[in-house]
Coordinates of C-alpha atoms in Angstrom, one line a residue:
M1 CA 49.3 -29.6 123.3
T2 CA 49.4 -31.6 120.0
L3 CA 50.4 -35.2 120.5
P4 CA 53.6 -36.1 118.6
R5 CA 53.6 -38.0 115.2
L6 CA 56.1 -40.8 114.8
S7 CA 58.9 -40.0 112.4
P8 CA 60.1 -42.9 110.1
P9 CA 63.2 -43.5 112.4
A10 CA 60.9 -43.6 115.5
F11 CA 58.5 -46.0 113.7
L12 CA 61.4 -48.3 112.8
A13 CA 62.6 -48.2 116.4
L14 CA 59.1 -49.3 117.5
L15 CA 59.2 -52.2 115.0
L16 CA 62.5 -53.3 116.3
M17 CA 61.3 -52.9 119.8
F18 CA 58.4 -55.3 119.4
A19 CA 60.1 -57.7 117.0
P20 CA 60.5 -61.3 118.2
F21 CA 63.7 -62.0 120.1
A22 CA 66.1 -64.6 118.7
E23 CA 66.8 -65.8 122.3
A24 CA 63.9 -65.0 124.6
H25 CA 65.6 -66.3 127.7
F26 CA 64.2 -65.7 131.2
P27 CA 65.8 -66.2 134.6
G28 CA 64.7 -69.2 136.8
R29 CA 64.6 -69.1 140.5
H30 CA 67.9 -67.1 140.4
W31 CA 69.5 -64.9 137.8
E32 CA 72.2 -66.5 135.6
T33 CA 75.3 -64.7 134.6
L34 CA 76.8 -64.7 131.1
S35 CA 80.2 -66.4 130.8
A36 CA 83.2 -64.5 129.4
E37 CA 82.7 -66.3 126.1
E38 CA 79.0 -65.3 126.0
V39 CA 79.8 -61.7 126.9
E40 CA 82.2 -61.7 123.9
A41 CA 79.7 -63.4 121.6
A42 CA 77.1 -60.8 122.6
G43 CA 79.3 -58.0 121.4
W44 CA 80.5 -56.6 124.7
K45 CA 84.0 -55.6 125.8
E46 CA 84.9 -56.5 129.4
D47 CA 87.4 -53.6 129.7
G48 CA 84.6 -51.2 128.7
L49 CA 82.3 -52.6 131.3
D50 CA 85.2 -52.2 133.8
K51 CA 85.3 -48.5 133.0
A52 CA 81.5 -48.2 133.7
Q53 CA 81.9 -50.0 137.0
E54 CA 84.9 -47.8 137.9
F55 CA 82.9 -44.7 137.2
A56 CA 80.0 -45.9 139.3
A57 CA 82.5 -46.3 142.2
T58 CA 83.1 -42.6 142.2
L59 CA 79.4 -42.0 142.8
K60 CA 77.0 -42.7 145.6
T61 CA 75.7 -45.7 143.6
E62 CA 74.7 -48.6 145.8
A63 CA 74.0 -51.2 143.1
V64 CA 73.9 -51.7 139.4
M65 CA 72.5 -54.6 137.3
I66 CA 73.0 -54.9 133.6
V67 CA 70.9 -57.6 131.9
T68 CA 71.1 -58.8 128.3
R69 CA 69.7 -61.9 126.6
G70 CA 67.8 -62.5 129.8
R71 CA 71.0 -63.0 131.8
I72 CA 73.3 -60.8 133.9
L73 CA 76.0 -59.1 131.8
R74 CA 77.5 -57.3 134.8
A75 CA 76.3 -56.6 138.3
W76 CA 77.8 -55.0 141.4
G77 CA 76.9 -53.7 144.8
A78 CA 73.9 -54.5 147.0
V79 CA 71.7 -56.0 144.3
D80 CA 69.9 -58.1 147.0
Q81 CA 69.1 -55.2 149.3
K82 CA 65.7 -53.5 149.4
F83 CA 65.5 -49.7 149.0
N84 CA 62.6 -47.4 148.4
V85 CA 62.0 -47.2 144.6
H86 CA 60.3 -43.8 145.0
S87 CA 58.5 -42.8 141.8
I88 CA 59.2 -46.1 140.0
R89 CA 56.1 -47.1 142.0
K90 CA 54.1 -45.4 139.2
S91 CA 55.4 -47.6 136.5
F92 CA 54.5 -50.6 138.6
L93 CA 50.9 -49.3 138.9
S94 CA 50.7 -48.6 135.2
A95 CA 51.4 -52.3 134.5
L96 CA 48.7 -53.3 137.0
C97 CA 46.3 -50.9 135.3
G98 CA 47.0 -52.5 132.0
I99 CA 45.9 -55.9 133.3
Q100 CA 42.7 -54.4 134.8
V101 CA 41.8 -52.5 131.6
A102 CA 42.3 -55.7 129.5
E103 CA 40.0 -57.6 132.0
G104 CA 37.3 -54.9 131.7
R105 CA 37.5 -53.7 135.3
M106 CA 39.0 -50.2 134.4
D107 CA 37.7 -47.9 131.8
L108 CA 40.2 -45.4 130.4
N109 CA 37.5 -43.0 129.3
A110 CA 35.7 -42.9 132.7
T111 CA 35.8 -39.5 134.3
M112 CA 36.5 -38.5 137.9
G113 CA 32.9 -37.5 138.2
Q114 CA 31.6 -40.9 137.0
L115 CA 33.9 -42.7 139.3
G116 CA 33.0 -40.5 142.4
I117 CA 36.6 -39.2 142.7
D118 CA 37.0 -36.0 144.7
D119 CA 39.4 -34.7 147.3
N120 CA 39.4 -32.7 150.5
E121 CA 38.6 -29.0 150.5
P122 CA 38.9 -27.3 148.2
G123 CA 37.4 -30.2 146.3
L124 CA 37.3 -30.8 142.6
T125 CA 35.3 -28.6 140.3
E126 CA 33.0 -29.9 137.7
V127 CA 35.6 -29.2 135.0
E128 CA 38.3 -31.1 137.0
K129 CA 35.8 -34.0 137.5
G130 CA 35.8 -34.2 133.7
A131 CA 39.4 -35.6 133.7
T132 CA 39.6 -39.2 132.5
V133 CA 41.5 -42.2 133.8
L134 CA 43.6 -42.0 130.6
Q135 CA 44.6 -38.4 131.3
L136 CA 45.7 -39.4 134.8
L137 CA 47.9 -42.1 133.2
Q138 CA 49.4 -39.5 130.9
A139 CA 49.8 -36.9 133.6
R140 CA 47.4 -34.6 131.7
S141 CA 44.5 -34.3 134.1
G142 CA 44.7 -30.6 134.7
V143 CA 43.9 -31.2 138.4
Y144 CA 46.4 -29.3 140.5
H145 CA 45.0 -30.0 143.9
P146 CA 47.7 -30.5 146.6
A147 CA 49.1 -34.1 146.6
L148 CA 50.9 -36.4 148.9
Y149 CA 54.5 -37.5 148.6
E150 CA 55.7 -34.6 146.6
T151 CA 59.2 -33.2 146.7
K152 CA 59.7 -29.5 147.3
A153 CA 60.6 -29.0 143.7
M154 CA 57.3 -30.7 142.6
K155 CA 55.3 -28.4 144.8
A156 CA 57.1 -25.4 143.5
R157 CA 56.5 -26.4 139.9
R158 CA 52.8 -27.2 140.3
P159 CA 50.7 -25.1 138.0
V160 CA 48.2 -22.7 139.4
R161 CA 44.9 -24.4 140.2
F162 CA 42.4 -24.4 137.3
S163 CA 45.0 -23.0 134.8
H164 CA 44.7 -25.9 132.3
A165 CA 41.6 -27.8 131.3
P166 CA 41.9 -31.7 131.4
G167 CA 43.8 -33.1 128.5
T168 CA 45.4 -29.9 127.4
F169 CA 48.7 -29.8 129.3
W170 CA 51.4 -32.2 130.5
Y171 CA 52.6 -31.8 134.1
Y172 CA 54.3 -34.6 136.2
N173 CA 51.6 -34.6 138.8
N174 CA 51.5 -36.7 141.9
W175 CA 47.8 -36.0 142.3
D176 CA 47.2 -37.9 139.1
F177 CA 49.4 -40.8 140.1
N178 CA 47.9 -41.1 143.7
A179 CA 44.3 -40.7 142.5
L180 CA 45.0 -43.4 140.0
G181 CA 46.0 -45.7 142.9
T182 CA 42.6 -45.0 144.5
I183 CA 40.8 -45.8 141.3
Y184 CA 42.8 -48.9 140.8
E185 CA 42.0 -50.3 144.2
K186 CA 38.3 -49.6 143.8
S187 CA 38.3 -51.2 140.4
A188 CA 40.3 -54.2 141.4
Q189 CA 38.8 -54.6 144.8
A190 CA 42.3 -55.3 146.0
G191 CA 45.3 -53.5 147.5
I192 CA 48.1 -52.4 145.2
Y193 CA 50.8 -54.3 147.0
E194 CA 48.7 -57.5 147.2
D195 CA 47.8 -57.3 143.5
F196 CA 51.4 -56.6 142.5
Q197 CA 52.5 -59.7 144.2
R198 CA 49.7 -61.9 142.7
R199 CA 49.6 -60.4 139.2
I200 CA 53.3 -59.7 138.6
A201 CA 55.9 -60.5 141.2
T202 CA 55.0 -64.1 141.7
L203 CA 54.5 -64.7 138.0
V204 CA 58.0 -63.4 137.1
G205 CA 59.7 -65.1 140.0
M206 CA 60.8 -62.1 142.0
E207 CA 63.1 -63.4 144.7
D208 CA 62.7 -60.8 147.4
Y209 CA 59.4 -59.0 147.0
S210 CA 56.9 -59.1 149.9
V211 CA 53.6 -57.3 150.4
K212 CA 55.1 -56.1 153.6
D213 CA 57.6 -54.0 151.5
G214 CA 54.8 -51.6 150.7
R215 CA 53.7 -48.7 152.9
Y216 CA 51.0 -46.3 152.1
V217 CA 51.6 -42.6 152.8
T218 CA 48.7 -40.5 154.1
G219 CA 48.4 -36.9 155.1
K220 CA 46.3 -33.7 155.3
D221 CA 47.0 -32.5 151.8
S222 CA 44.9 -35.1 150.0
I223 CA 42.7 -38.2 150.6
H224 CA 44.5 -40.1 147.9
R225 CA 47.4 -42.2 149.4
A226 CA 50.8 -42.6 147.9
Y227 CA 52.1 -46.2 147.6
P228 CA 55.9 -46.5 147.9
F229 CA 57.5 -49.8 147.3
R230 CA 60.8 -51.2 148.7
M231 CA 62.5 -53.6 146.2
T232 CA 65.9 -55.1 145.3
A233 CA 67.7 -54.4 142.1
R234 CA 67.5 -58.0 141.0
D235 CA 63.7 -57.9 141.3
M236 CA 63.5 -54.6 139.5
A237 CA 65.5 -56.1 136.7
R238 CA 62.8 -58.8 136.3
F239 CA 60.2 -56.0 135.9
G240 CA 62.3 -54.3 133.3
L241 CA 62.8 -57.6 131.5
L242 CA 59.0 -58.2 131.5
F243 CA 58.5 -54.9 129.7
L244 CA 61.5 -55.6 127.4
R245 CA 59.7 -58.9 126.4
Q246 CA 56.5 -57.0 125.7
G247 CA 54.7 -58.1 128.9
K248 CA 55.3 -61.8 128.3
W249 CA 57.2 -64.2 130.6
Q250 CA 58.1 -67.7 129.6
G251 CA 55.2 -67.9 127.2
R252 CA 52.6 -66.3 129.5
Q253 CA 51.2 -62.8 128.6
I254 CA 51.2 -61.1 132.0
V255 CA 50.8 -57.5 130.9
P256 CA 49.0 -57.0 127.5
A257 CA 51.5 -56.3 124.7
A258 CA 49.4 -53.5 123.4
W259 CA 49.5 -51.9 126.9
V260 CA 53.3 -52.1 127.0
R261 CA 53.4 -50.5 123.6
D262 CA 51.1 -47.7 124.6
S263 CA 52.8 -47.2 128.0
V264 CA 56.2 -46.5 126.4
T265 CA 54.8 -44.3 123.6
A266 CA 55.6 -40.6 124.1
W267 CA 52.1 -39.0 124.4
S268 CA 53.7 -35.7 125.6
K269 CA 56.9 -33.9 125.4
A270 CA 58.9 -33.9 128.6
G271 CA 61.8 -31.6 128.0
A272 CA 65.3 -33.0 128.7
S273 CA 63.8 -36.4 129.5
G274 CA 62.3 -36.8 126.0
G275 CA 58.7 -37.8 126.3
Y276 CA 56.1 -39.3 128.7
G277 CA 53.9 -42.3 128.2
Y278 CA 51.7 -44.1 130.7
L279 CA 53.8 -43.4 133.9
W280 CA 57.0 -44.2 131.9
W281 CA 59.6 -41.8 130.6
V282 CA 60.4 -42.3 126.9
A283 CA 63.4 -41.3 124.8
Q284 CA 62.7 -39.0 121.8
N285 CA 65.3 -38.5 119.1
G286 CA 67.9 -40.0 121.4
V287 CA 67.1 -37.5 124.2
H288 CA 66.5 -39.1 127.5
Y289 CA 69.5 -38.6 129.9
P290 CA 72.0 -35.8 129.8
G291 CA 75.3 -36.6 128.0
V292 CA 74.2 -39.7 126.2
V293 CA 72.2 -40.4 123.0
L294 CA 70.0 -43.5 123.5
P295 CA 68.8 -45.7 120.7
G296 CA 65.3 -45.2 119.5
G297 CA 62.6 -47.0 121.4
S298 CA 64.4 -46.7 124.8
Y299 CA 62.5 -45.9 127.9
S300 CA 62.8 -45.8 131.7
A301 CA 61.1 -45.8 135.1
R302 CA 62.7 -43.3 137.5
G303 CA 62.6 -42.6 141.2
A304 CA 64.0 -39.6 143.2
G305 CA 67.6 -39.8 144.3
G306 CA 68.9 -41.9 141.4
H307 CA 66.7 -45.0 141.1
H308 CA 66.3 -46.1 137.5
I309 CA 65.1 -49.0 135.4
V310 CA 66.3 -48.3 131.8
V311 CA 65.1 -50.5 129.0
I312 CA 66.9 -50.4 125.6
P313 CA 65.1 -52.8 123.3
T314 CA 67.3 -52.4 120.3
M315 CA 70.2 -53.8 122.4
D316 CA 68.1 -56.3 124.3
L317 CA 69.3 -54.5 127.4
V318 CA 68.0 -53.6 130.9
V319 CA 70.0 -51.4 133.3
V320 CA 69.0 -51.0 136.9
H321 CA 70.7 -48.3 139.1
R322 CA 70.1 -48.0 142.9
V323 CA 71.0 -45.5 145.6
N324 CA 70.7 -46.0 149.4
T325 CA 68.3 -43.1 149.8
D326 CA 67.5 -44.3 153.3
V327 CA 70.6 -42.2 154.1
P328 CA 69.7 -38.5 154.2
G329 CA 71.3 -36.5 151.4
R330 CA 72.5 -39.5 149.4
S331 CA 71.7 -39.3 145.7
V332 CA 73.0 -39.6 142.2
E333 CA 72.1 -37.0 139.6
S334 CA 70.6 -37.7 136.2
R335 CA 73.7 -36.4 134.5
Q336 CA 75.8 -38.9 136.3
V337 CA 73.4 -41.7 135.4
G338 CA 73.7 -40.5 131.8
E339 CA 77.4 -40.7 131.9
L340 CA 77.2 -44.3 133.4
L341 CA 74.8 -45.2 130.5
R342 CA 77.2 -43.7 128.0
L343 CA 80.0 -45.8 129.3
I344 CA 77.9 -48.9 129.3
L345 CA 76.8 -48.3 125.7
A346 CA 80.4 -47.6 124.7
A347 CA 81.4 -51.0 126.0
H348 CA 79.4 -52.6 123.2
K349 CA 81.4 -53.2 120.0
S350 CA 78.9 -51.2 118.0
G351 CA 79.4 -48.2 120.4

């Protein structure tokens, strides 16, 4: 698959995305909320935000946080309650990998063979062992070994083993993401949950995160563990703001800016979701969620059941959506999240 070239509009969006912010505000120990006057000055309509909140009340939404200018524009629901973030764990790991790469502990060009990465029988072939760390980050490894923590739909969609050589095909592949966790821990000589606390959560002032909120998933399908997190909406919003601010927090570069840029660049086409970066979903030509056209440069982290961190740099906006997926059968579909985003964007005076 040929990697996409940036069109002039997409290039402009990237320039805007990484331009300096006029007001690079960050929350302190607790989030601050914009006053009614500040909401108006920022170009938002309260009645439009009311409509978005009223729509969310018709869904199985548990919490929403909307952040602009580093402060809460609107929030409702259980923003302080911890839920499983599901696949948003992968975007957390991507940020950690960026730090390790910058410090010389991880090599994006290292192959599975060089790193001693294999799996239970049937193990990896020599061709599969040629997959690189970069290809795992891009979900382009071509390794279709059974993986842990997959949904039924993911298992059903998994390509036939050995059907694509490394680097030639994009598939949202839990084997890639879980093996990357193994590689990370070997490289960092630390656990994912401990390193997330030390290298990110503490530095951005997460109010609720604890190492105990992580729980590895093991099983017979693979030796590579999955690494689910439990987190509150208000802490997820800090992570989204960290990426919105190009990896910098109050003057400290936590995640390298170049890594943030590469992570949210679409290296592969991802159908109705737009594109895929380094464990992030990326809008392409406005395509990202059903029923809404997002500004260029937008991107998101997503978890099964309706967990989302949506970053819209051109509007200096982070939107977090949560569902209590601890309750069996409870979920919010992407089209419903798309409609919620449409209403939020329509609440801006430029919408």
